[in-house]
XYZ file of C-alpha atoms in Angstrom:
102
model
C 23.875 -22.233 -11.831
C 22.547 -18.452 -9.428
C 19.335 -18.845 -8.595
C 16.676 -15.357 -8.127
C 15.549 -14.113 -5.719
C 12.473 -14.832 -4.565
C 9.691 -12.734 -2.380
C 8.726 -13.865 0.855
C 5.694 -12.369 1.160
C 1.809 -13.438 -0.066
C 0.190 -10.188 -0.529
C -2.708 -10.451 -3.228
C -2.321 -6.627 -4.710
C 0.689 -7.088 -7.154
C 4.180 -6.568 -5.210
C 6.620 -4.355 -6.733
C 9.745 -5.877 -6.773
C 12.606 -6.100 -4.127
C 15.939 -4.330 -3.706
C 17.825 -8.244 -4.312
C 14.664 -8.380 -7.429
C 16.320 -5.178 -8.910
C 19.425 -6.045 -7.914
C 19.433 -9.349 -9.387
C 17.572 -8.282 -12.973
C 20.333 -5.231 -13.648
C 23.053 -7.708 -13.290
C 22.103 -10.509 -15.579
C 20.890 -8.434 -18.266
C 23.927 -5.989 -19.944
C 23.045 -2.195 -21.019
C 22.162 -3.089 -24.510
C 19.264 -5.854 -23.274
C 18.504 -2.642 -20.675
C 18.243 0.046 -23.521
C 15.885 -2.011 -25.972
C 13.674 -2.974 -23.194
C 13.590 1.215 -21.714
C 12.932 2.036 -25.564
C 10.264 -0.990 -26.646
C 8.747 -2.561 -23.660
C 8.696 -0.633 -20.505
C 5.315 1.274 -19.234
C 5.645 4.711 -17.339
C 4.718 2.324 -14.165
C 7.403 0.075 -14.715
C 10.841 2.280 -13.718
C 13.405 -0.742 -14.713
C 13.292 -4.706 -16.165
C 12.545 -5.876 -13.030
C 9.367 -3.582 -12.845
C 8.166 -4.775 -16.372
C 9.051 -8.210 -15.171
C 6.800 -8.120 -12.226
C 3.719 -6.104 -14.318
C 3.767 -9.103 -17.224
C 4.174 -11.862 -14.311
C 1.223 -10.605 -12.554
C -0.933 -9.918 -15.844
C -0.173 -13.262 -16.427
C -0.763 -15.037 -13.316
C -4.457 -13.106 -13.484
C -5.422 -16.497 -15.079
C -5.150 -18.537 -11.974
C -6.742 -18.625 -8.669
C -7.288 -15.242 -6.633
C -5.182 -17.644 -3.965
C -2.090 -18.583 -6.342
C -1.761 -15.514 -7.739
C 1.099 -14.166 -6.350
C 2.711 -17.373 -6.427
C 2.250 -17.549 -9.745
C 3.635 -14.358 -10.292
C 6.931 -15.310 -7.932
C 7.464 -18.110 -10.800
C 6.284 -16.193 -13.735
C 8.885 -13.750 -12.396
C 11.495 -15.632 -11.310
C 11.298 -17.386 -15.117
C 11.514 -14.075 -16.944
C 14.479 -12.748 -13.945
C 16.453 -15.739 -15.080
C 16.442 -15.637 -18.664
C 14.826 -19.071 -18.856
C 11.762 -17.761 -20.779
C 10.632 -14.630 -22.472
C 7.488 -13.544 -23.347
C 7.022 -12.205 -27.353
C 7.684 -8.500 -28.099
C 3.957 -7.613 -27.596
C 3.240 -9.089 -24.674
C 6.608 -7.235 -22.822
C 4.162 -4.209 -24.446
C 1.112 -4.825 -23.380
C 0.573 -6.896 -20.888
C -1.096 -4.949 -17.663
C -3.002 -2.299 -16.522
C -2.252 0.406 -18.121
C -2.355 -0.096 -21.817
C -5.926 -0.273 -23.724
C -6.270 -2.054 -26.792
C -9.099 0.326 -28.885
């Protein structure tokens, strides 16, 4: 069973997915999945599926103590990238700082 790559840095600011993470995601999600994500869920700053997963993972991890956020963001990212967990469409589309709900 393949595992998703994990970032080794532990920073307080949201990290950008590494090239290895981007490659892993691109290989494990077919063109149809990527097309749907681009059409319905990606925000302008995401770039691709791994960017979307990073945005969501950091948004979810924001509920954790500050010292643990990056670790939890990596955990959430890995769960989504390995297809072990997929949040609902509203979370995929709306999680993160660039979507303000009025």
